[in-house]
GROMACS .gro file of C-alpha atoms in nm:
model
  333
    1MET     CA    1  -8.264  12.382  23.150
    2SER     CA    2  -8.340  12.652  23.374
    3GLU     CA    3  -8.113  12.933  23.405
    4ALA     CA    4  -8.041  12.857  23.782
    5CYS     CA    5  -7.942  12.468  23.681
    6LEU     CA    6  -7.734  12.632  23.383
    7LEU     CA    7  -7.539  12.854  23.629
    8THR     CA    8  -7.504  12.576  23.852
    9ALA     CA    9  -7.359  12.360  23.606
   10ILE     CA   10  -7.133  12.629  23.459
   11LEU     CA   11  -6.985  12.675  23.827
   12LEU     CA   12  -6.939  12.319  23.860
   13THR     CA   13  -6.740  12.255  23.537
   14LEU     CA   14  -6.510  12.572  23.634
   15ALA     CA   15  -6.436  12.425  23.968
   16LEU     CA   16  -6.345  12.089  23.832
   17VAL     CA   17  -6.125  12.267  23.567
   18ALA     CA   18  -5.965  12.487  23.836
   19ASN     CA   19  -5.861  12.154  24.054
   20THR     CA   20  -5.747  11.973  23.766
   21PRO     CA   21  -5.383  11.958  23.710
   22SER     CA   22  -5.268  12.164  23.398
   23ASN     CA   23  -5.059  11.993  23.135
   24THR     CA   24  -4.878  12.309  23.067
   25SER     CA   25  -4.526  12.283  23.161
   26ILE     CA   26  -4.337  12.542  23.338
   27ASN     CA   27  -4.000  12.642  23.183
   28VAL     CA   28  -3.724  12.678  23.407
   29ALA     CA   29  -3.369  12.803  23.330
   30VAL     CA   30  -3.119  12.713  23.576
   31SER     CA   31  -2.777  12.938  23.534
   32ILE     CA   32  -2.546  12.634  23.555
   33ASN     CA   33  -2.543  12.266  23.467
   34ALA     CA   34  -2.472  12.178  23.835
   35LEU     CA   35  -2.830  12.275  23.963
   36LEU     CA   36  -3.015  12.084  23.636
   37GLY     CA   37  -3.042  11.758  23.834
   38ILE     CA   38  -3.187  11.898  24.143
   39VAL     CA   39  -3.456  12.107  23.975
   40LYS     CA   40  -3.585  11.797  23.777
   41ALA     CA   41  -3.601  11.606  24.088
   42VAL     CA   42  -3.842  11.828  24.217
   43GLY     CA   43  -4.023  11.946  23.901
   44GLY     CA   44  -4.036  11.617  23.740
   45ASP     CA   45  -4.264  11.573  23.410
   46ARG     CA   46  -4.418  11.946  23.536
   47VAL     CA   47  -4.110  12.116  23.441
   48ASN     CA   48  -3.909  12.194  23.133
   49VAL     CA   49  -3.545  12.264  23.264
   50TYR     CA   50  -3.264  12.411  23.047
   51THR     CA   51  -2.934  12.562  23.124
   52LEU     CA   52  -2.824  12.931  23.040
   53LEU     CA   53  -2.469  12.928  23.075
   54PRO     CA   54  -2.300  12.760  22.748
   55GLU     CA   55  -2.124  12.422  22.780
   56GLY     CA   56  -1.746  12.487  22.873
   57VAL     CA   57  -1.786  12.833  22.963
   58GLU     CA   58  -1.594  12.995  23.275
   59PRO     CA   59  -1.889  13.128  23.496
   60HIS     CA   60  -1.684  13.365  23.673
   61ALA     CA   61  -1.587  13.574  23.378
   62PHE     CA   62  -1.885  13.508  23.163
   63GLN     CA   63  -2.080  13.828  23.076
   64ALA     CA   64  -2.451  13.808  22.998
   65THR     CA   65  -2.527  13.830  22.626
   66SER     CA   66  -2.832  13.913  22.416
   67GLU     CA   67  -2.877  13.558  22.359
   68LEU     CA   68  -2.871  13.447  22.724
   69VAL     CA   69  -3.102  13.743  22.790
   70GLN     CA   70  -3.349  13.578  22.538
   71LYS     CA   71  -3.325  13.261  22.679
   72ALA     CA   72  -3.413  13.376  23.039
   73LEU     CA   73  -3.708  13.582  22.896
   74ASN     CA   74  -3.852  13.254  22.765
   75ALA     CA   75  -3.821  13.107  23.139
   76ASP     CA   76  -4.108  13.086  23.392
   77LEU     CA   77  -3.844  13.083  23.656
   78LEU     CA   78  -3.469  13.149  23.683
   79VAL     CA   79  -3.300  12.916  23.943
   80LEU     CA   80  -2.951  13.070  24.026
   81THR     CA   81  -2.645  13.042  24.249
   82GLY     CA   82  -2.629  13.401  24.399
   83HIS     CA   83  -2.250  13.385  24.285
   84PHE     CA   84  -2.189  13.480  23.950
   85PRO     CA   85  -2.192  13.835  23.792
   86PHE     CA   86  -2.369  13.722  23.487
   87GLU     CA   87  -2.650  13.610  23.709
   88GLN     CA   88  -2.695  13.992  23.858
   89GLN     CA   89  -2.681  14.109  23.489
   90LEU     CA   90  -2.957  13.908  23.407
   91LEU     CA   91  -3.164  13.991  23.684
   92LYS     CA   92  -3.126  14.349  23.585
   93ALA     CA   93  -3.246  14.261  23.234
   94VAL     CA   94  -3.537  14.085  23.262
   95GLN     CA   95  -3.819  14.099  23.537
   96LYS     CA   96  -3.872  13.704  23.578
   97PRO     CA   97  -3.941  13.523  23.950
   98TYR     CA   98  -3.613  13.354  24.074
   99VAL     CA   99  -3.474  13.165  24.359
  100SER     CA  100  -3.122  13.233  24.455
  101LEU     CA  101  -2.892  13.201  24.743
  102GLU     CA  102  -3.083  13.418  25.027
  103ASP     CA  103  -3.396  13.156  24.934
  104TYR     CA  104  -3.181  12.833  24.989
  105GLU     CA  105  -3.025  13.013  25.314
  106LYS     CA  106  -3.375  13.023  25.441
  107CYS     CA  107  -3.451  12.663  25.377
  108GLY     CA  108  -3.139  12.565  25.572
  109LEU     CA  109  -2.849  12.599  25.337
  110LYS     CA  110  -2.509  12.643  25.528
  111LEU     CA  111  -2.181  12.805  25.375
  112LEU     CA  112  -1.832  12.699  25.486
  113MET     CA  113  -1.553  12.918  25.566
  114LEU     CA  114  -1.199  12.934  25.393
  115THR     CA  115  -0.907  13.010  25.607
  116TRP     CA  116  -0.595  13.055  25.445
  117GLY     CA  117  -0.329  13.356  25.451
  118GLY     CA  118  -0.459  13.432  25.847
  119SER     CA  119  -0.810  13.537  25.719
  120ASN     CA  120  -1.133  13.390  25.702
  121LYS     CA  121  -1.394  13.413  25.393
  122THR     CA  122  -1.714  13.276  25.321
  123ASN     CA  123  -1.696  12.985  25.053
  124LEU     CA  124  -1.929  13.025  24.797
  125HIS     CA  125  -1.799  12.780  24.550
  126GLY     CA  126  -1.966  12.453  24.486
  127TYR     CA  127  -2.195  12.486  24.805
  128TRP     CA  128  -2.457  12.272  24.611
  129LEU     CA  129  -2.193  11.985  24.648
  130SER     CA  130  -2.309  11.951  25.010
  131PRO     CA  131  -2.606  11.679  25.048
  132GLU     CA  132  -2.775  11.902  25.300
  133ASN     CA  133  -2.739  12.200  25.092
  134ALA     CA  134  -2.887  12.034  24.782
  135ILE     CA  135  -3.186  11.913  24.982
  136ALA     CA  136  -3.207  12.316  25.088
  137ILE     CA  137  -3.183  12.429  24.697
  138ALA     CA  138  -3.446  12.163  24.615
  139GLU     CA  139  -3.689  12.277  24.903
  140ALA     CA  140  -3.670  12.652  24.796
  141VAL     CA  141  -3.724  12.552  24.428
  142ALA     CA  142  -4.042  12.344  24.543
  143LYS     CA  143  -4.165  12.634  24.719
  144LYS     CA  144  -4.136  12.838  24.422
  145LEU     CA  145  -4.296  12.605  24.192
  146SER     CA  146  -4.578  12.567  24.408
  147ALA     CA  147  -4.634  12.961  24.435
  148LEU     CA  148  -4.615  12.980  24.051
  149ASP     CA  149  -4.822  12.621  23.983
  150PRO     CA  150  -5.043  12.624  24.308
  151VAL     CA  151  -5.268  12.329  24.137
  152ASN     CA  152  -4.981  12.131  24.133
  153SER     CA  153  -4.831  12.215  24.467
  154GLN     CA  154  -4.847  11.864  24.624
  155TYR     CA  155  -4.674  11.716  24.329
  156TYR     CA  156  -4.365  11.924  24.379
  157HIS     CA  157  -4.399  11.887  24.759
  158ASP     CA  158  -4.399  11.486  24.737
  159ASN     CA  159  -4.128  11.512  24.462
  160PHE     CA  160  -3.904  11.724  24.705
  161ILE     CA  161  -3.942  11.481  25.005
  162SER     CA  162  -3.882  11.183  24.773
  163PHE     CA  163  -3.558  11.383  24.659
  164LYS     CA  164  -3.472  11.448  25.042
  165GLU     CA  165  -3.530  11.089  25.173
  166ARG     CA  166  -3.299  10.948  24.872
  167VAL     CA  167  -3.028  11.213  24.930
  168LEU     CA  168  -3.033  11.124  25.309
  169VAL     CA  169  -3.026  10.756  25.271
  170VAL     CA  170  -2.708  10.758  25.009
  171PHE     CA  171  -2.556  11.055  25.245
  172GLU     CA  172  -2.561  10.816  25.571
  173ASP     CA  173  -2.445  10.521  25.351
  174ALA     CA  174  -2.157  10.736  25.230
  175LYS     CA  175  -2.073  10.859  25.585
  176LYS     CA  176  -2.050  10.507  25.692
  177THR     CA  177  -1.827  10.416  25.414
  178ILE     CA  178  -1.578  10.681  25.510
  179GLU     CA  179  -1.580  10.583  25.881
  180SER     CA  180  -1.534  10.234  25.825
  181CYS     CA  181  -1.210  10.278  25.609
  182GLY     CA  182  -1.082  10.476  25.829
  183LEU     CA  183  -1.107  10.817  25.674
  184LYS     CA  184  -1.322  11.014  25.904
  185GLY     CA  185  -1.114  11.304  26.074
  186VAL     CA  186  -0.820  11.255  25.812
  187ARG     CA  187  -0.681  11.592  25.668
  188VAL     CA  188  -0.634  11.617  25.279
  189LEU     CA  189  -0.499  11.897  25.026
  190ALA     CA  190  -0.775  11.997  24.827
  191THR     CA  191  -0.721  12.163  24.483
  192PHE     CA  192  -1.020  12.383  24.454
  193PRO     CA  193  -1.256  12.534  24.721
  194SER     CA  194  -1.581  12.353  24.584
  195GLU     CA  195  -1.446  12.025  24.698
  196GLN     CA  196  -1.474  12.129  25.058
  197TYR     CA  197  -1.858  12.087  25.044
  198ILE     CA  198  -1.765  11.717  24.934
  199LEU     CA  199  -1.513  11.642  25.200
  200GLU     CA  200  -1.635  11.811  25.525
  201PRO     CA  201  -2.006  11.663  25.518
  202LEU     CA  202  -1.846  11.328  25.509
  203GLY     CA  203  -1.615  11.396  25.815
  204ILE     CA  204  -1.295  11.456  25.605
  205GLU     CA  205  -1.097  11.786  25.690
  206VAL     CA  206  -0.957  11.986  25.442
  207ASP     CA  207  -0.570  12.098  25.531
  208ASP     CA  208  -0.539  12.338  25.254
  209PHE     CA  209  -0.609  12.424  24.907
  210ILE     CA  210  -0.387  12.434  24.589
  211VAL     CA  211  -0.610  12.693  24.396
  212ARG     CA  212  -0.682  13.063  24.611
  213GLY     CA  213  -0.847  13.220  24.340
  214GLU     CA  214  -0.815  13.281  23.967
  215ASN     CA  215  -0.462  13.194  23.880
  216ILE     CA  216  -0.373  13.225  24.244
  217PHE     CA  217  -0.210  12.921  24.382
  218ILE     CA  218  -0.086  12.808  24.702
  219SER     CA  219   0.214  12.991  24.827
  220GLY     CA  220   0.561  12.874  24.879
  221SER     CA  221   0.574  12.872  25.248
  222ASP     CA  222   0.250  12.718  25.277
  223LEU     CA  223   0.369  12.452  25.024
  224ALA     CA  224   0.684  12.392  25.280
  225ARG     CA  225   0.451  12.362  25.576
  226LEU     CA  226   0.221  12.090  25.383
  227TYR     CA  227   0.557  11.889  25.288
  228GLU     CA  228   0.641  11.892  25.677
  229LYS     CA  229   0.289  11.787  25.738
  230VAL     CA  230   0.314  11.520  25.521
  231VAL     CA  231   0.625  11.384  25.647
  232LYS     CA  232   0.472  11.350  25.983
  233GLY     CA  233   0.178  11.176  25.841
  234GLU     CA  234  -0.082  11.449  25.903
  235VAL     CA  235  -0.184  11.488  25.526
  236LYS     CA  236  -0.294  11.193  25.373
  237LEU     CA  237  -0.459  11.248  25.024
  238ILE     CA  238  -0.485  11.513  24.775
  239THR     CA  239  -0.828  11.561  24.593
  240ALA     CA  240  -0.921  11.699  24.247
  241SER     CA  241  -1.187  11.730  24.045
  242TYR     CA  242  -1.200  11.559  23.709
  243MET     CA  243  -1.182  11.865  23.492
  244THR     CA  244  -0.834  11.982  23.663
  245LYS     CA  245  -0.665  11.697  23.465
  246PHE     CA  246  -0.692  11.976  23.177
  247MET     CA  247  -0.621  12.279  23.370
  248LYS     CA  248  -0.308  12.431  23.542
  249ALA     CA  249  -0.445  12.326  23.861
  250GLY     CA  250  -0.429  11.981  23.778
  251GLU     CA  251  -0.079  11.998  23.664
  252TYR     CA  252   0.010  12.168  24.032
  253ALA     CA  253  -0.161  11.875  24.192
  254GLN     CA  254  -0.009  11.604  23.992
  255GLN     CA  255   0.352  11.786  24.065
  256ILE     CA  256   0.279  11.799  24.454
  257SER     CA  257   0.189  11.419  24.439
  258LYS     CA  258   0.487  11.350  24.258
  259ASP     CA  259   0.686  11.532  24.523
  260THR     CA  260   0.540  11.410  24.819
  261GLY     CA  261   0.405  11.064  24.711
  262LEU     CA  262   0.046  11.152  24.806
  263PRO     CA  263  -0.222  10.982  24.572
  264ILE     CA  264  -0.476  11.195  24.387
  265VAL     CA  265  -0.852  11.101  24.402
  266TYR     CA  266  -1.068  11.252  24.161
  267LEU     CA  267  -1.394  11.364  24.262
  268GLN     CA  268  -1.697  11.405  24.052
  269THR     CA  269  -1.838  11.736  24.077
  270LEU     CA  270  -2.120  11.759  23.801
  271ALA     CA  271  -2.396  11.528  23.899
  272TYR     CA  272  -2.570  11.577  23.559
  273LYS     CA  273  -2.303  11.364  23.432
  274LEU     CA  274  -2.415  11.085  23.643
  275ALA     CA  275  -2.770  10.950  23.671
  276ASP     CA  276  -2.867  11.174  23.928
  277TYR     CA  277  -2.749  11.353  24.261
  278PRO     CA  278  -2.752  11.066  24.497
  279SER     CA  279  -2.518  10.879  24.267
  280LEU     CA  280  -2.275  11.176  24.279
  281ILE     CA  281  -2.233  11.131  24.654
  282SER     CA  282  -2.189  10.768  24.629
  283TYR     CA  283  -1.916  10.772  24.344
  284ASN     CA  284  -1.738  11.031  24.539
  285ALA     CA  285  -1.744  10.841  24.884
  286GLY     CA  286  -1.614  10.550  24.696
  287SER     CA  287  -1.345  10.715  24.496
  288LEU     CA  288  -1.226  10.861  24.842
  289ALA     CA  289  -1.251  10.521  25.019
  290SER     CA  290  -1.067  10.332  24.750
  291GLY     CA  291  -0.786  10.598  24.714
  292TYR     CA  292  -0.749  10.591  25.110
  293GLU     CA  293  -0.697  10.207  25.069
  294ILE     CA  294  -0.401  10.302  24.834
  295VAL     CA  295  -0.235  10.502  25.108
  296LYS     CA  296  -0.273  10.204  25.372
  297GLN     CA  297  -0.152   9.948  25.114
  298VAL     CA  298   0.175  10.179  25.031
  299LYS     CA  299   0.244  10.172  25.403
  300GLN     CA  300   0.249   9.794  25.366
  301VAL     CA  301   0.474   9.839  25.042
  302LYS     CA  302   0.729  10.027  25.262
  303ALA     CA  303   0.728   9.736  25.490
  304GLY     CA  304   0.823   9.488  25.179
  305GLY     CA  305   0.671   9.404  24.869
  306LEU     CA  306   0.514   9.569  24.570
  307GLU     CA  307   0.219   9.330  24.546
  308TRP     CA  308  -0.016   9.534  24.793
  309LEU     CA  309   0.018   9.849  24.583
  310TYR     CA  310  -0.108   9.665  24.272
  311LEU     CA  311  -0.381   9.509  24.464
  312GLY     CA  312  -0.478   9.850  24.576
  313ILE     CA  313  -0.468  10.035  24.225
  314ILE     CA  314  -0.654   9.716  24.052
  315GLY     CA  315  -0.911   9.775  24.330
  316LEU     CA  316  -0.936  10.137  24.245
  317LEU     CA  317  -0.987  10.081  23.883
  318ALA     CA  318  -1.235   9.804  23.926
  319PHE     CA  319  -1.465   9.995  24.166
  320ILE     CA  320  -1.467  10.297  23.930
  321SER     CA  321  -1.543  10.084  23.623
  322MET     CA  322  -1.786   9.906  23.814
  323PHE     CA  323  -1.988  10.223  23.936
  324GLU     CA  324  -1.951  10.367  23.571
  325ALA     CA  325  -2.138  10.096  23.454
  326ILE     CA  326  -2.386  10.093  23.733
  327VAL     CA  327  -2.476  10.452  23.621
  328ILE     CA  328  -2.474  10.391  23.268
  329VAL     CA  329  -2.751  10.120  23.331
  330ARG     CA  330  -2.939  10.333  23.554
  331GLY     CA  331  -2.912  10.617  23.299
  332ARG     CA  332  -3.065  10.396  23.004
  333ALA     CA  333  -3.350  10.262  23.262
   0.00000   0.00000   0.00000
């Protein structure tokens, strides 16, 4: 073979290799479990995703440890919330590519405002629970993965589009569910600020929050105003995430429920506990709709008979059992 032919063969081989997707996975470290499902949906089989924050640890008070720094050093990409102090500590300790809040905002993420005590402040708690914000996070992750692994950029883009379409379809169905049961525009008492990102995208208004900050709860004067609104029928429900059942905030919610007669609707805030992110949207919309049905049945009970209340409770339990069964089947598929 002549030198010219040999050189041509080598160049063709190199070009083929350069355009062949790599089998090497990209290690992606997410700061908290809540981001896990979004990153997996975009990265697919091309990424190995793991969580930095230990299970059961409160992220606001957590400090970066040497073990955590080492886990971050092993990652090719860090996916952060931009909210927790330990994330900033990690960025100072390691020089790794990352995406955070400012990247998500460039892709359309919108933060809501908290209003209490006569002041407005940006709500950074649980912003990923809004379907549109989850899409923005997914887009930012897809762009960063494409920059790190350009050969597979189309793969990441296609996964992002698929995720976006699935989320939007389920989100539209959820909004229809809320509207059809009469919940759209209804005011509720939320336990944590993060619940605002579940409720308001669905058209449900948050009247106030039980938790105002770390170990700071709704004031007595605000609670008195809340009771007045309940009497007038202006506030219909209390919402709380499942984790509040084991917290002081949960005790507050249960006591307020007992005092006012408002039912508590428990929301799921951890997508990784379900099959995927769209399941989170469906689950919460169904729980809210079923909880509101109880409110309407209670009105009929006051007119006479407990049977409607019992039917409402049975319906709610049946819905939750059915949905959990579907999630388990999907997770095994």
